[in-house]
Structure formats: C-alpha cells, structure tokens
mmCIF file of the C-alpha atoms, coordinates in Angstrom:
data_MODEL
# 
_entry.id   MODEL 
# 
loop_
_atom_site.group_PDB 
_atom_site.id 
_atom_site.type_symbol 
_atom_site.label_atom_id 
_atom_site.label_alt_id 
_atom_site.label_comp_id 
_atom_site.label_asym_id 
_atom_site.label_entity_id 
_atom_site.label_seq_id 
_atom_site.pdbx_PDB_ins_code 
_atom_site.Cartn_x 
_atom_site.Cartn_y 
_atom_site.Cartn_z 
_atom_site.occupancy 
_atom_site.B_iso_or_equiv 
_atom_site.pdbx_formal_charge 
_atom_site.auth_seq_id 
_atom_site.auth_comp_id 
_atom_site.auth_asym_id 
_atom_site.auth_atom_id 
_atom_site.pdbx_PDB_model_num 
ATOM 1   C CA . UNK A 1 1   ? 120.392 118.870 253.674 1.00 0.00 ? 1   UNK A CA 1 
ATOM 2   C CA . UNK A 1 2   ? 120.710 115.111 253.733 1.00 0.00 ? 2   UNK A CA 1 
ATOM 3   C CA . UNK A 1 3   ? 122.846 112.778 255.813 1.00 0.00 ? 3   UNK A CA 1 
ATOM 4   C CA . UNK A 1 4   ? 123.505 109.067 256.131 1.00 0.00 ? 4   UNK A CA 1 
ATOM 5   C CA . UNK A 1 5   ? 124.748 107.744 259.464 1.00 0.00 ? 5   UNK A CA 1 
ATOM 6   C CA . UNK A 1 6   ? 124.416 104.500 261.400 1.00 0.00 ? 6   UNK A CA 1 
ATOM 7   C CA . UNK A 1 7   ? 122.364 102.795 258.659 1.00 0.00 ? 7   UNK A CA 1 
ATOM 8   C CA . UNK A 1 8   ? 119.798 105.609 258.524 1.00 0.00 ? 8   UNK A CA 1 
ATOM 9   C CA . UNK A 1 9   ? 119.097 108.465 256.087 1.00 0.00 ? 9   UNK A CA 1 
ATOM 10  C CA . UNK A 1 10  ? 118.260 111.832 257.644 1.00 0.00 ? 10  UNK A CA 1 
ATOM 11  C CA . UNK A 1 11  ? 116.557 114.112 255.127 1.00 0.00 ? 11  UNK A CA 1 
ATOM 12  C CA . UNK A 1 12  ? 114.034 116.140 257.090 1.00 0.00 ? 12  UNK A CA 1 
ATOM 13  C CA . UNK A 1 13  ? 116.172 119.038 258.334 1.00 0.00 ? 13  UNK A CA 1 
ATOM 14  C CA . UNK A 1 14  ? 114.619 121.647 256.018 1.00 0.00 ? 14  UNK A CA 1 
ATOM 15  C CA . UNK A 1 15  ? 110.902 121.452 255.277 1.00 0.00 ? 15  UNK A CA 1 
ATOM 16  C CA . UNK A 1 16  ? 111.301 123.256 251.925 1.00 0.00 ? 16  UNK A CA 1 
ATOM 17  C CA . UNK A 1 17  ? 113.658 120.506 250.718 1.00 0.00 ? 17  UNK A CA 1 
ATOM 18  C CA . UNK A 1 18  ? 111.617 117.515 251.906 1.00 0.00 ? 18  UNK A CA 1 
ATOM 19  C CA . UNK A 1 19  ? 111.111 115.149 248.989 1.00 0.00 ? 19  UNK A CA 1 
ATOM 20  C CA . UNK A 1 20  ? 113.494 117.105 246.704 1.00 0.00 ? 20  UNK A CA 1 
ATOM 21  C CA . UNK A 1 21  ? 116.821 115.658 247.885 1.00 0.00 ? 21  UNK A CA 1 
ATOM 22  C CA . UNK A 1 22  ? 117.706 111.990 247.832 1.00 0.00 ? 22  UNK A CA 1 
ATOM 23  C CA . UNK A 1 23  ? 120.741 109.775 247.580 1.00 0.00 ? 23  UNK A CA 1 
ATOM 24  C CA . UNK A 1 24  ? 121.175 108.418 244.050 1.00 0.00 ? 24  UNK A CA 1 
ATOM 25  C CA . UNK A 1 25  ? 121.937 105.007 245.515 1.00 0.00 ? 25  UNK A CA 1 
ATOM 26  C CA . UNK A 1 26  ? 119.383 104.099 248.202 1.00 0.00 ? 26  UNK A CA 1 
ATOM 27  C CA . UNK A 1 27  ? 122.193 102.325 250.111 1.00 0.00 ? 27  UNK A CA 1 
ATOM 28  C CA . UNK A 1 28  ? 125.097 104.775 250.616 1.00 0.00 ? 28  UNK A CA 1 
ATOM 29  C CA . UNK A 1 29  ? 127.081 101.961 252.302 1.00 0.00 ? 29  UNK A CA 1 
ATOM 30  C CA . UNK A 1 30  ? 128.014 100.943 248.748 1.00 0.00 ? 30  UNK A CA 1 
ATOM 31  C CA . UNK A 1 31  ? 130.389 103.917 248.704 1.00 0.00 ? 31  UNK A CA 1 
ATOM 32  C CA . UNK A 1 32  ? 128.243 106.060 246.391 1.00 0.00 ? 32  UNK A CA 1 
ATOM 33  C CA . UNK A 1 33  ? 127.013 109.153 248.208 1.00 0.00 ? 33  UNK A CA 1 
ATOM 34  C CA . UNK A 1 34  ? 125.824 110.941 245.050 1.00 0.00 ? 34  UNK A CA 1 
ATOM 35  C CA . UNK A 1 35  ? 122.913 113.333 245.530 1.00 0.00 ? 35  UNK A CA 1 
ATOM 36  C CA . UNK A 1 36  ? 119.839 113.824 243.339 1.00 0.00 ? 36  UNK A CA 1 
ATOM 37  C CA . UNK A 1 37  ? 118.130 117.223 243.491 1.00 0.00 ? 37  UNK A CA 1 
ATOM 38  C CA . UNK A 1 38  ? 114.601 116.996 242.123 1.00 0.00 ? 38  UNK A CA 1 
ATOM 39  C CA . UNK A 1 39  ? 112.619 119.893 240.667 1.00 0.00 ? 39  UNK A CA 1 
ATOM 40  C CA . UNK A 1 40  ? 115.658 122.191 240.519 1.00 0.00 ? 40  UNK A CA 1 
ATOM 41  C CA . UNK A 1 41  ? 114.952 125.862 241.366 1.00 0.00 ? 41  UNK A CA 1 
ATOM 42  C CA . UNK A 1 42  ? 117.010 129.020 240.998 1.00 0.00 ? 42  UNK A CA 1 
ATOM 43  C CA . UNK A 1 43  ? 117.156 129.203 244.811 1.00 0.00 ? 43  UNK A CA 1 
ATOM 44  C CA . UNK A 1 44  ? 119.150 125.936 244.750 1.00 0.00 ? 44  UNK A CA 1 
ATOM 45  C CA . UNK A 1 45  ? 122.155 127.871 243.399 1.00 0.00 ? 45  UNK A CA 1 
ATOM 46  C CA . UNK A 1 46  ? 124.959 127.675 245.938 1.00 0.00 ? 46  UNK A CA 1 
ATOM 47  C CA . UNK A 1 47  ? 127.919 125.769 247.278 1.00 0.00 ? 47  UNK A CA 1 
ATOM 48  C CA . UNK A 1 48  ? 127.315 122.183 248.354 1.00 0.00 ? 48  UNK A CA 1 
ATOM 49  C CA . UNK A 1 49  ? 129.687 120.150 250.484 1.00 0.00 ? 49  UNK A CA 1 
ATOM 50  C CA . UNK A 1 50  ? 129.999 116.385 250.680 1.00 0.00 ? 50  UNK A CA 1 
ATOM 51  C CA . UNK A 1 51  ? 131.649 115.224 253.884 1.00 0.00 ? 51  UNK A CA 1 
ATOM 52  C CA . UNK A 1 52  ? 132.691 111.591 254.352 1.00 0.00 ? 52  UNK A CA 1 
ATOM 53  C CA . UNK A 1 53  ? 133.640 110.441 257.835 1.00 0.00 ? 53  UNK A CA 1 
ATOM 54  C CA . UNK A 1 54  ? 135.369 107.144 258.455 1.00 0.00 ? 54  UNK A CA 1 
ATOM 55  C CA . UNK A 1 55  ? 137.776 106.451 261.286 1.00 0.00 ? 55  UNK A CA 1 
ATOM 56  C CA . UNK A 1 56  ? 140.375 107.799 261.595 1.00 0.00 ? 56  UNK A CA 1 
ATOM 57  C CA . UNK A 1 57  ? 139.565 110.839 259.446 1.00 0.00 ? 57  UNK A CA 1 
ATOM 58  C CA . UNK A 1 58  ? 137.237 113.050 257.472 1.00 0.00 ? 58  UNK A CA 1 
ATOM 59  C CA . UNK A 1 59  ? 137.318 113.947 253.760 1.00 0.00 ? 59  UNK A CA 1 
ATOM 60  C CA . UNK A 1 60  ? 135.230 116.703 252.210 1.00 0.00 ? 60  UNK A CA 1 
ATOM 61  C CA . UNK A 1 61  ? 134.735 118.346 248.838 1.00 0.00 ? 61  UNK A CA 1 
ATOM 62  C CA . UNK A 1 62  ? 132.768 121.407 247.806 1.00 0.00 ? 62  UNK A CA 1 
ATOM 63  C CA . UNK A 1 63  ? 130.859 121.808 244.544 1.00 0.00 ? 63  UNK A CA 1 
ATOM 64  C CA . UNK A 1 64  ? 129.416 125.058 243.189 1.00 0.00 ? 64  UNK A CA 1 
ATOM 65  C CA . UNK A 1 65  ? 125.977 124.657 241.588 1.00 0.00 ? 65  UNK A CA 1 
ATOM 66  C CA . UNK A 1 66  ? 124.693 127.460 239.353 1.00 0.00 ? 66  UNK A CA 1 
ATOM 67  C CA . UNK A 1 67  ? 121.111 127.000 238.227 1.00 0.00 ? 67  UNK A CA 1 
ATOM 68  C CA . UNK A 1 68  ? 120.552 128.698 234.868 1.00 0.00 ? 68  UNK A CA 1 
ATOM 69  C CA . UNK A 1 69  ? 117.285 130.529 234.302 1.00 0.00 ? 69  UNK A CA 1 
ATOM 70  C CA . UNK A 1 70  ? 116.130 131.408 230.801 1.00 0.00 ? 70  UNK A CA 1 
ATOM 71  C CA . UNK A 1 71  ? 115.043 135.009 230.360 1.00 0.00 ? 71  UNK A CA 1 
ATOM 72  C CA . UNK A 1 72  ? 111.404 135.692 231.080 1.00 0.00 ? 72  UNK A CA 1 
ATOM 73  C CA . UNK A 1 73  ? 109.317 137.095 228.255 1.00 0.00 ? 73  UNK A CA 1 
ATOM 74  C CA . UNK A 1 74  ? 110.791 140.423 227.181 1.00 0.00 ? 74  UNK A CA 1 
ATOM 75  C CA . UNK A 1 75  ? 108.477 143.413 227.454 1.00 0.00 ? 75  UNK A CA 1 
ATOM 76  C CA . UNK A 1 76  ? 109.127 146.372 225.147 1.00 0.00 ? 76  UNK A CA 1 
ATOM 77  C CA . UNK A 1 77  ? 107.364 149.713 224.911 1.00 0.00 ? 77  UNK A CA 1 
ATOM 78  C CA . UNK A 1 78  ? 107.712 153.339 223.808 1.00 0.00 ? 78  UNK A CA 1 
ATOM 79  C CA . UNK A 1 79  ? 107.233 156.269 226.167 1.00 0.00 ? 79  UNK A CA 1 
ATOM 80  C CA . UNK A 1 80  ? 106.881 159.834 224.908 1.00 0.00 ? 80  UNK A CA 1 
ATOM 81  C CA . UNK A 1 81  ? 105.498 161.657 221.923 1.00 0.00 ? 81  UNK A CA 1 
ATOM 82  C CA . UNK A 1 82  ? 106.798 160.262 218.628 1.00 0.00 ? 82  UNK A CA 1 
ATOM 83  C CA . UNK A 1 83  ? 107.103 163.687 217.000 1.00 0.00 ? 83  UNK A CA 1 
ATOM 84  C CA . UNK A 1 84  ? 110.111 165.433 215.451 1.00 0.00 ? 84  UNK A CA 1 
ATOM 85  C CA . UNK A 1 85  ? 112.039 167.329 218.111 1.00 0.00 ? 85  UNK A CA 1 
ATOM 86  C CA . UNK A 1 86  ? 110.547 165.378 221.019 1.00 0.00 ? 86  UNK A CA 1 
ATOM 87  C CA . UNK A 1 87  ? 112.259 162.815 223.253 1.00 0.00 ? 87  UNK A CA 1 
ATOM 88  C CA . UNK A 1 88  ? 111.211 159.186 223.528 1.00 0.00 ? 88  UNK A CA 1 
ATOM 89  C CA . UNK A 1 89  ? 112.261 156.314 225.741 1.00 0.00 ? 89  UNK A CA 1 
ATOM 90  C CA . UNK A 1 90  ? 112.430 152.842 224.195 1.00 0.00 ? 90  UNK A CA 1 
ATOM 91  C CA . UNK A 1 91  ? 111.982 150.343 227.026 1.00 0.00 ? 91  UNK A CA 1 
ATOM 92  C CA . UNK A 1 92  ? 113.014 146.714 227.055 1.00 0.00 ? 92  UNK A CA 1 
ATOM 93  C CA . UNK A 1 93  ? 113.012 144.561 230.189 1.00 0.00 ? 93  UNK A CA 1 
ATOM 94  C CA . UNK A 1 94  ? 112.988 140.943 231.307 1.00 0.00 ? 94  UNK A CA 1 
ATOM 95  C CA . UNK A 1 95  ? 112.265 140.160 234.956 1.00 0.00 ? 95  UNK A CA 1 
ATOM 96  C CA . UNK A 1 96  ? 114.584 137.178 235.293 1.00 0.00 ? 96  UNK A CA 1 
ATOM 97  C CA . UNK A 1 97  ? 117.411 135.287 233.708 1.00 0.00 ? 97  UNK A CA 1 
ATOM 98  C CA . UNK A 1 98  ? 120.846 133.987 234.585 1.00 0.00 ? 98  UNK A CA 1 
ATOM 99  C CA . UNK A 1 99  ? 123.635 134.519 234.051 1.00 0.00 ? 99  UNK A CA 1 
ATOM 100 C CA . UNK A 1 100 ? 123.041 138.287 234.126 1.00 0.00 ? 100 UNK A CA 1 
ATOM 101 C CA . UNK A 1 101 ? 121.255 139.543 231.032 1.00 0.00 ? 101 UNK A CA 1 
ATOM 102 C CA . UNK A 1 102 ? 122.765 141.970 228.552 1.00 0.00 ? 102 UNK A CA 1 
ATOM 103 C CA . UNK A 1 103 ? 120.879 144.235 226.158 1.00 0.00 ? 103 UNK A CA 1 
ATOM 104 C CA . UNK A 1 104 ? 121.918 145.374 222.682 1.00 0.00 ? 104 UNK A CA 1 
ATOM 105 C CA . UNK A 1 105 ? 119.920 147.987 220.775 1.00 0.00 ? 105 UNK A CA 1 
ATOM 106 C CA . UNK A 1 106 ? 120.310 148.305 216.982 1.00 0.00 ? 106 UNK A CA 1 
ATOM 107 C CA . UNK A 1 107 ? 118.380 150.105 214.329 1.00 0.00 ? 107 UNK A CA 1 
ATOM 108 C CA . UNK A 1 108 ? 117.295 147.448 211.820 1.00 0.00 ? 108 UNK A CA 1 
ATOM 109 C CA . UNK A 1 109 ? 115.426 149.593 209.268 1.00 0.00 ? 109 UNK A CA 1 
ATOM 110 C CA . UNK A 1 110 ? 116.721 152.557 207.324 1.00 0.00 ? 110 UNK A CA 1 
ATOM 111 C CA . UNK A 1 111 ? 120.183 153.107 205.891 1.00 0.00 ? 111 UNK A CA 1 
ATOM 112 C CA . UNK A 1 112 ? 121.886 155.171 208.589 1.00 0.00 ? 112 UNK A CA 1 
ATOM 113 C CA . UNK A 1 113 ? 123.837 153.130 211.178 1.00 0.00 ? 113 UNK A CA 1 
ATOM 114 C CA . UNK A 1 114 ? 123.129 154.265 214.701 1.00 0.00 ? 114 UNK A CA 1 
ATOM 115 C CA . UNK A 1 115 ? 124.996 153.254 217.883 1.00 0.00 ? 115 UNK A CA 1 
# 
C-alpha cells in the first residue's frame, strides 16, 4: 500500500487508497515506519504487514486490523393478522454491524415469562 525506498515514498499503487495512507513520520529514515490510515472504512479490515529491509537481512511483522461498525438503524415490523389463533412474524433486522450481531427477543409487558 505504501513503501519507502531510496529516499522516496511510493504511495500510488492502489487508486482507492490514494491520500488515505501516509507514514506518521514524513521521514521514515528516522526509524519510525508507523502508518496512518485516514478515513477508516470497514473494507480496511485485514492483515497488514510491515517489512523492513536493511543489509544483510529482512524483518517483518503482521498486524490484524478489525474495523468495528456500529449497527445500522434497526428496522422492526409485524407480518400477519394479529388475531387469536393466527400466526404472526415479528421481524427485526439491521443491515450492518461488526462484530456479528446477535438478537434477543423478550416479552416486556404482561406477567407471563416467555422464551
């Protein structure tokens, strides 16, 4: 995504990332190769590798980045006839969120506990 070599920064490999990735220190020769990711997106989730080359060897480390996404507005509705003896479907959905969402239904009025 971004590379520093021979006194030059190369950061134009992926058009979608142009302007969103930069070295924290504008001069990586200082020994600080930290990376800033601007305008973080859920698609940025993944494994990132930092590779440092200096004669006579190479060192590398991998870091797992998980971008958390708050749940989108929950939409709830009732499908079916709300009459005794009929079936209904209570719907509840959120289009996005991470980690994976979980749902818990409880009856909050009345005296009888229901699963």
